[in-house]
Amino acid sequence: MKSHYEKVITFCCFLFLFVNIGFPSTSFNVYQPYLIAQDAVGDLGASAILAVRTLVSLCAMFFVDRYYSNLDARRGVALACAMTAAGFGLYAVGGSMPVYLLGAVLSGMGYGFGGMVAMTILTNRWYRKGIGTAMGVASVGSGVASILVPLAAVQVIHAQSLHAAFALEAGVALGLGALVLLLLRNRPSDLGIELEDPALEGGTGRPVRAPYRLSPAWRALFMGALVAVGAVAVGGGTYLSVLFTSSGIDAVFAATLLSVMGICLTIAKFVTGRLFDAIGTRRGSALMFGVLTVGLALCIVSSGGSPVIAAIAAALLGAGISLGTVGISMWSLELTDGGSTTRFVKRCQIAYALGGFLMNSIPGPLKTITGTYVSSYAIMCAITVYAGIVVVAIYRARKAAMN
């Protein structure tokens, strides 16, 4: 079992992404209509809850390297799961904006400390090859949450209450965090696993790679692209239910479409990882950016109230936002700013989180001004085109430099 323990590591990554990203982010959109309906919350309040969560996640990422330096990955991700559990425990108490905002702070810390940075570092340590596929499998965790949680939450809310749904998630987060603490190991050397090739980099268990060093100009454009991807990956799913219901689509059907989006996201994460390994990151990224752009365009068209168009839009959007996990993780390992890999991974995730924060802050006020959420999706469609052009251009420059 020890010789194949990397599969257990991937399973652990799956679990803590299910909790720390799936609960606060990819599945949280199902709660938006119910929060907005509360007199103490409303459109602006619901947007503020998301904004606080993403802001805290962003701030936490500035310290994530120190966090893991002090706690190591095993204890660090388990503690992050406990933070997420505590946040949802406060959501369960609810009743006032201060309580909801404090819950957002704690769940934001869980997301920031126990999310993609930890998964990227652990996968990079434990895999010799097929790293894109391994990341895709691990990243499915948050996608599974986006499938299961909306359906389960709607049932619990209708049968009991919103508070009961939040309490259930808090309990699940705490239990899965304990399982991660039991199974996760930091490095192959912790189990006495010997590397087959002594030339492998730093005991990570993978062949030495030489990431392409970005020039200052490319680096600035690339970070802007990551901000754009973060804005779309976070905001695109979060406000989808509200977009559909405000367009006249039935609330239950809109919740079902969130699960459709989640199913497509789950499948796409695995497929995207395999795609990157099979045809290369450049071609795989170009293809997935195309899918995401079409999905956002159809989200705009869905404002006409067509259930068919809404369903197609949800499916393509779910597939495309897999770039926010697998894509950014792969890019952060294959590109560099000249510093350490861990630091660059952190910076890439910070840019992603910044984009999520900005987009979670915009739609509520923009809807108040324009009277519709369509304007936010138009912005997301435009910045997706920008991000796709930049990433593909960088990989073309990388290919030319390697030849």
Tab-separated table of C-alpha atoms in Angstrom, residues 47-302:
chain	number	residue	atom	x	y	z
A	47	SER	CA	-23.389	40.096	-1.823
A	48	ALA	CA	-21.576	41.368	1.297
A	49	ILE	CA	-21.465	37.855	2.794
A	50	LEU	CA	-19.788	36.550	-0.340
A	51	ALA	CA	-17.475	39.544	-0.523
A	52	VAL	CA	-16.292	39.065	3.063
A	53	ARG	CA	-15.688	35.348	2.498
A	54	THR	CA	-13.627	35.982	-0.629
A	55	LEU	CA	-11.748	38.907	0.957
A	56	VAL	CA	-10.764	36.793	3.956
A	57	SER	CA	-9.755	33.949	1.613
A	58	LEU	CA	-7.578	36.388	-0.275
A	59	CYS	CA	-5.931	37.692	2.902
A	60	ALA	CA	-5.339	34.159	4.193
A	61	MET	CA	-3.491	33.230	1.015
A	62	PHE	CA	-0.866	35.885	1.707
A	63	PHE	CA	0.170	33.827	4.742
A	64	VAL	CA	-0.487	30.315	3.425
A	65	ASP	CA	3.210	29.478	2.960
A	66	ARG	CA	3.972	30.459	6.576
A	67	TYR	CA	0.854	28.594	7.700
A	68	TYR	CA	2.083	25.319	6.212
A	69	SER	CA	5.643	25.960	7.271
A	70	ASN	CA	4.454	26.005	10.893
A	71	LEU	CA	1.730	23.348	10.800
A	72	ASP	CA	2.694	21.075	7.863
A	73	ALA	CA	0.104	19.990	5.302
A	74	ARG	CA	-1.575	17.281	7.394
A	75	ARG	CA	-2.455	19.409	10.391
A	76	GLY	CA	-2.916	22.526	8.284
A	77	VAL	CA	-5.677	21.180	6.044
A	78	ALA	CA	-7.409	19.469	8.994
A	79	LEU	CA	-7.495	22.778	10.871
A	80	ALA	CA	-8.801	24.486	7.740
A	81	CYS	CA	-11.679	21.983	7.619
A	82	ALA	CA	-12.446	22.847	11.249
A	83	MET	CA	-12.540	26.542	10.311
A	84	THR	CA	-15.034	25.805	7.540
A	85	ALA	CA	-17.136	23.769	9.977
A	86	ALA	CA	-17.133	26.638	12.471
A	87	GLY	CA	-18.157	29.087	9.753
A	88	PHE	CA	-21.138	27.000	8.736
A	89	GLY	CA	-22.014	26.547	12.395
A	90	LEU	CA	-22.372	30.330	12.612
A	91	TYR	CA	-24.406	30.389	9.383
A	92	ALA	CA	-26.706	27.888	11.107
A	93	VAL	CA	-27.191	30.318	13.996
A	94	GLY	CA	-27.801	33.141	11.498
A	95	GLY	CA	-30.528	35.674	12.097
A	96	SER	CA	-28.419	38.817	11.720
A	97	MET	CA	-25.778	40.205	9.414
A	98	PRO	CA	-22.993	40.281	12.047
A	99	VAL	CA	-23.376	36.522	12.643
A	100	TYR	CA	-23.467	35.772	8.918
A	101	LEU	CA	-20.395	37.922	8.345
A	102	LEU	CA	-18.469	36.213	11.135
A	103	GLY	CA	-19.374	32.881	9.552
A	104	ALA	CA	-18.056	34.239	6.264
A	105	VAL	CA	-14.767	35.152	7.968
A	106	LEU	CA	-14.238	31.631	9.314
A	107	SER	CA	-15.289	29.838	6.132
A	108	GLY	CA	-13.064	32.227	4.193
A	109	MET	CA	-10.116	31.201	6.348
A	110	GLY	CA	-10.923	27.553	5.676
A	111	TYR	CA	-11.005	28.230	1.939
A	112	GLY	CA	-7.785	30.255	1.931
A	113	PHE	CA	-5.705	27.920	4.082
A	114	GLY	CA	-7.190	24.586	3.004
A	115	GLY	CA	-7.788	24.957	-0.709
A	116	MET	CA	-5.920	24.834	-4.004
A	117	VAL	CA	-2.486	25.838	-2.700
A	118	ALA	CA	-2.412	22.787	-0.421
A	119	MET	CA	-3.668	20.494	-3.191
A	120	THR	CA	-1.116	21.785	-5.699
A	121	ILE	CA	1.797	21.427	-3.284
A	122	LEU	CA	0.808	17.918	-2.159
A	123	THR	CA	0.180	16.637	-5.681
A	124	ASN	CA	3.475	18.104	-6.825
A	125	ARG	CA	5.282	16.260	-4.012
A	126	TRP	CA	3.707	12.852	-4.510
A	127	TYR	CA	3.458	12.338	-8.295
A	128	ARG	CA	6.212	11.479	-10.779
A	129	LYS	CA	4.046	11.794	-13.896
A	130	GLY	CA	0.422	12.374	-14.884
A	131	ILE	CA	0.249	15.334	-12.543
A	132	GLY	CA	-2.550	16.967	-14.568
A	133	THR	CA	-4.741	13.885	-14.208
A	134	ALA	CA	-4.018	13.676	-10.476
A	135	MET	CA	-4.964	17.323	-10.032
A	136	GLY	CA	-8.098	16.768	-12.057
A	137	VAL	CA	-9.174	13.875	-9.851
A	138	ALA	CA	-8.459	15.791	-6.641
A	139	SER	CA	-10.221	18.899	-7.916
A	140	VAL	CA	-13.359	16.861	-8.544
A	141	GLY	CA	-13.979	17.208	-4.797
A	142	SER	CA	-15.350	20.721	-5.061
A	143	GLY	CA	-17.328	19.706	-8.146
A	144	VAL	CA	-19.002	16.847	-6.311
A	145	ALA	CA	-20.020	19.337	-3.624
A	146	SER	CA	-21.640	21.509	-6.280
A	147	ILE	CA	-23.728	18.477	-7.349
A	148	LEU	CA	-24.744	17.048	-3.998
A	149	VAL	CA	-25.071	20.100	-1.775
A	150	PRO	CA	-27.633	22.107	-3.801
A	151	LEU	CA	-30.006	19.147	-4.106
A	152	ALA	CA	-29.586	18.142	-0.470
A	153	ALA	CA	-29.770	21.720	0.806
A	154	VAL	CA	-33.030	22.500	-1.011
A	155	GLN	CA	-34.601	19.343	0.435
A	156	VAL	CA	-33.448	20.137	3.976
A	157	ILE	CA	-34.501	23.783	3.686
A	158	HIS	CA	-37.995	22.861	2.514
A	159	ALA	CA	-38.386	20.011	5.006
A	160	GLN	CA	-36.844	21.804	7.997
A	161	SER	CA	-35.105	25.167	7.667
A	162	LEU	CA	-32.184	27.097	6.226
A	163	HIS	CA	-30.483	26.845	9.613
A	164	ALA	CA	-30.720	23.031	9.555
A	165	ALA	CA	-29.065	22.887	6.122
A	166	PHE	CA	-26.149	24.993	7.333
A	167	ALA	CA	-25.813	22.873	10.499
A	168	LEU	CA	-25.662	19.668	8.440
A	169	GLU	CA	-22.779	21.051	6.375
A	170	ALA	CA	-20.940	22.067	9.552
A	171	GLY	CA	-21.125	18.496	10.854
A	172	VAL	CA	-19.967	16.977	7.565
A	173	ALA	CA	-17.024	19.405	7.380
A	174	LEU	CA	-15.899	18.481	10.884
A	175	GLY	CA	-16.131	14.732	10.222
A	176	LEU	CA	-14.263	14.825	6.925
A	177	GLY	CA	-11.579	17.020	8.466
A	178	ALA	CA	-10.969	14.339	11.081
A	179	LEU	CA	-10.652	11.696	8.338
A	180	VAL	CA	-8.093	13.820	6.477
A	181	LEU	CA	-6.074	14.208	9.667
A	182	LEU	CA	-6.052	10.417	10.020
A	183	LEU	CA	-4.983	9.567	6.457
A	184	LEU	CA	-2.910	12.431	5.048
A	185	ARG	CA	0.900	12.366	5.017
A	186	ASN	CA	3.095	15.294	4.063
A	187	ARG	CA	5.764	13.630	1.896
A	188	PRO	CA	6.710	10.179	0.565
A	189	SER	CA	9.627	10.196	3.010
A	190	ASP	CA	7.137	10.262	5.922
A	191	LEU	CA	6.257	6.658	5.020
A	192	GLY	CA	9.817	5.642	4.237
A	193	ILE	CA	9.135	5.478	0.504
A	194	GLU	CA	12.354	5.459	-1.490
A	195	LEU	CA	12.485	7.345	-4.767
A	196	GLU	CA	13.365	5.187	-7.740
A	197	ASP	CA	15.460	7.900	-9.366
A	198	PRO	CA	17.818	9.918	-7.129
A	199	ALA	CA	17.725	12.743	-9.693
A	200	LEU	CA	14.112	13.477	-8.879
A	201	GLU	CA	13.659	16.994	-7.612
A	202	GLY	CA	13.937	17.625	-3.898
A	203	GLY	CA	12.275	14.400	-2.787
A	204	THR	CA	9.016	15.357	-4.483
A	205	GLY	CA	8.771	12.095	-6.425
A	206	ARG	CA	8.557	13.665	-9.868
A	207	PRO	CA	11.002	14.379	-12.706
A	208	VAL	CA	12.869	17.656	-12.658
A	209	ARG	CA	11.039	20.333	-14.648
A	210	ALA	CA	12.241	23.736	-15.751
A	211	PRO	CA	9.238	26.074	-15.661
A	212	TYR	CA	9.158	28.853	-18.256
A	213	ARG	CA	10.228	32.126	-16.672
A	214	LEU	CA	7.840	34.963	-17.456
A	215	SER	CA	9.166	38.379	-18.395
A	216	PRO	CA	7.840	41.283	-16.299
A	217	ALA	CA	5.398	42.260	-19.074
A	218	TRP	CA	4.101	38.709	-19.528
A	219	ARG	CA	3.886	38.301	-15.761
A	220	ALA	CA	1.648	41.352	-15.419
A	221	LEU	CA	-0.633	40.179	-18.236
A	222	PHE	CA	-0.704	36.660	-16.802
A	223	MET	CA	-1.672	37.830	-13.325
A	224	GLY	CA	-4.429	39.910	-14.889
A	225	ALA	CA	-5.641	36.794	-16.682
A	226	LEU	CA	-5.702	34.876	-13.396
A	227	VAL	CA	-7.760	37.644	-11.815
A	228	ALA	CA	-10.188	37.323	-14.732
A	229	VAL	CA	-10.393	33.528	-14.393
A	230	GLY	CA	-11.020	33.876	-10.662
A	231	ALA	CA	-13.771	36.418	-11.261
A	232	VAL	CA	-15.558	34.139	-13.720
A	233	ALA	CA	-14.988	30.843	-11.906
A	234	VAL	CA	-16.305	32.236	-8.623
A	235	GLY	CA	-18.865	34.809	-9.752
A	236	GLY	CA	-20.181	32.850	-12.723
A	237	GLY	CA	-21.461	30.001	-10.575
A	238	THR	CA	-22.371	32.005	-7.497
A	239	TYR	CA	-24.907	34.240	-9.218
A	240	LEU	CA	-26.237	31.708	-11.709
A	241	SER	CA	-29.295	30.771	-9.660
A	242	VAL	CA	-30.231	34.413	-9.122
A	243	LEU	CA	-29.678	35.147	-12.831
A	244	PHE	CA	-32.092	32.379	-13.813
A	245	THR	CA	-34.785	33.117	-11.228
A	246	SER	CA	-34.714	36.833	-12.034
A	247	SER	CA	-35.282	35.855	-15.687
A	248	GLY	CA	-38.520	34.060	-14.811
A	249	ILE	CA	-37.161	30.519	-14.452
A	250	ASP	CA	-38.716	28.433	-11.666
A	251	ALA	CA	-36.620	28.374	-8.463
A	252	VAL	CA	-36.643	24.570	-8.186
A	253	PHE	CA	-35.589	24.195	-11.839
A	254	ALA	CA	-32.874	26.805	-11.281
A	255	ALA	CA	-31.563	24.746	-8.341
A	256	THR	CA	-31.582	21.683	-10.605
A	257	LEU	CA	-29.521	23.589	-13.161
A	258	LEU	CA	-26.963	24.315	-10.455
A	259	SER	CA	-26.578	20.579	-10.095
A	260	VAL	CA	-26.286	20.265	-13.888
A	261	MET	CA	-23.511	22.831	-13.728
A	262	GLY	CA	-21.906	20.881	-10.898
A	263	ILE	CA	-22.049	17.599	-12.797
A	264	CYS	CA	-20.394	19.183	-15.821
A	265	LEU	CA	-17.804	20.863	-13.591
A	266	THR	CA	-17.017	17.554	-11.926
A	267	ILE	CA	-16.586	15.704	-15.211
A	268	ALA	CA	-14.657	18.585	-16.765
A	269	LYS	CA	-12.086	18.734	-13.970
A	270	PHE	CA	-11.073	15.152	-14.602
A	271	VAL	CA	-11.283	15.548	-18.388
A	272	THR	CA	-9.305	18.807	-18.329
A	273	GLY	CA	-6.491	17.199	-16.352
A	274	ARG	CA	-6.346	14.284	-18.790
A	275	LEU	CA	-6.587	16.711	-21.691
A	276	PHE	CA	-3.594	18.700	-20.456
A	277	ASP	CA	-1.560	15.504	-20.115
A	278	ALA	CA	-2.670	14.209	-23.538
A	279	ILE	CA	-2.533	17.231	-25.875
A	280	GLY	CA	-0.570	19.757	-23.839
A	281	THR	CA	-1.547	22.620	-21.588
A	282	ARG	CA	-1.679	25.200	-24.390
A	283	ARG	CA	-4.178	23.360	-26.572
A	284	GLY	CA	-6.182	22.131	-23.612
A	285	SER	CA	-6.431	25.658	-22.208
A	286	ALA	CA	-7.516	27.099	-25.569
A	287	LEU	CA	-10.273	24.514	-25.877
A	288	MET	CA	-11.613	25.073	-22.375
A	289	PHE	CA	-11.512	28.870	-22.713
A	290	GLY	CA	-13.663	28.467	-25.819
A	291	VAL	CA	-16.187	26.362	-23.916
A	292	LEU	CA	-16.308	28.901	-21.089
A	293	THR	CA	-16.830	31.847	-23.459
A	294	VAL	CA	-19.760	30.165	-25.214
A	295	GLY	CA	-21.286	29.233	-21.860
A	296	LEU	CA	-21.168	32.828	-20.609
A	297	ALA	CA	-22.627	34.115	-23.874
A	298	LEU	CA	-25.550	31.719	-23.441
A	299	CYS	CA	-26.000	32.892	-19.847
A	300	ILE	CA	-26.621	36.340	-21.279
A	301	VAL	CA	-29.084	34.956	-23.835
A	302	SER	CA	-30.874	32.981	-21.098
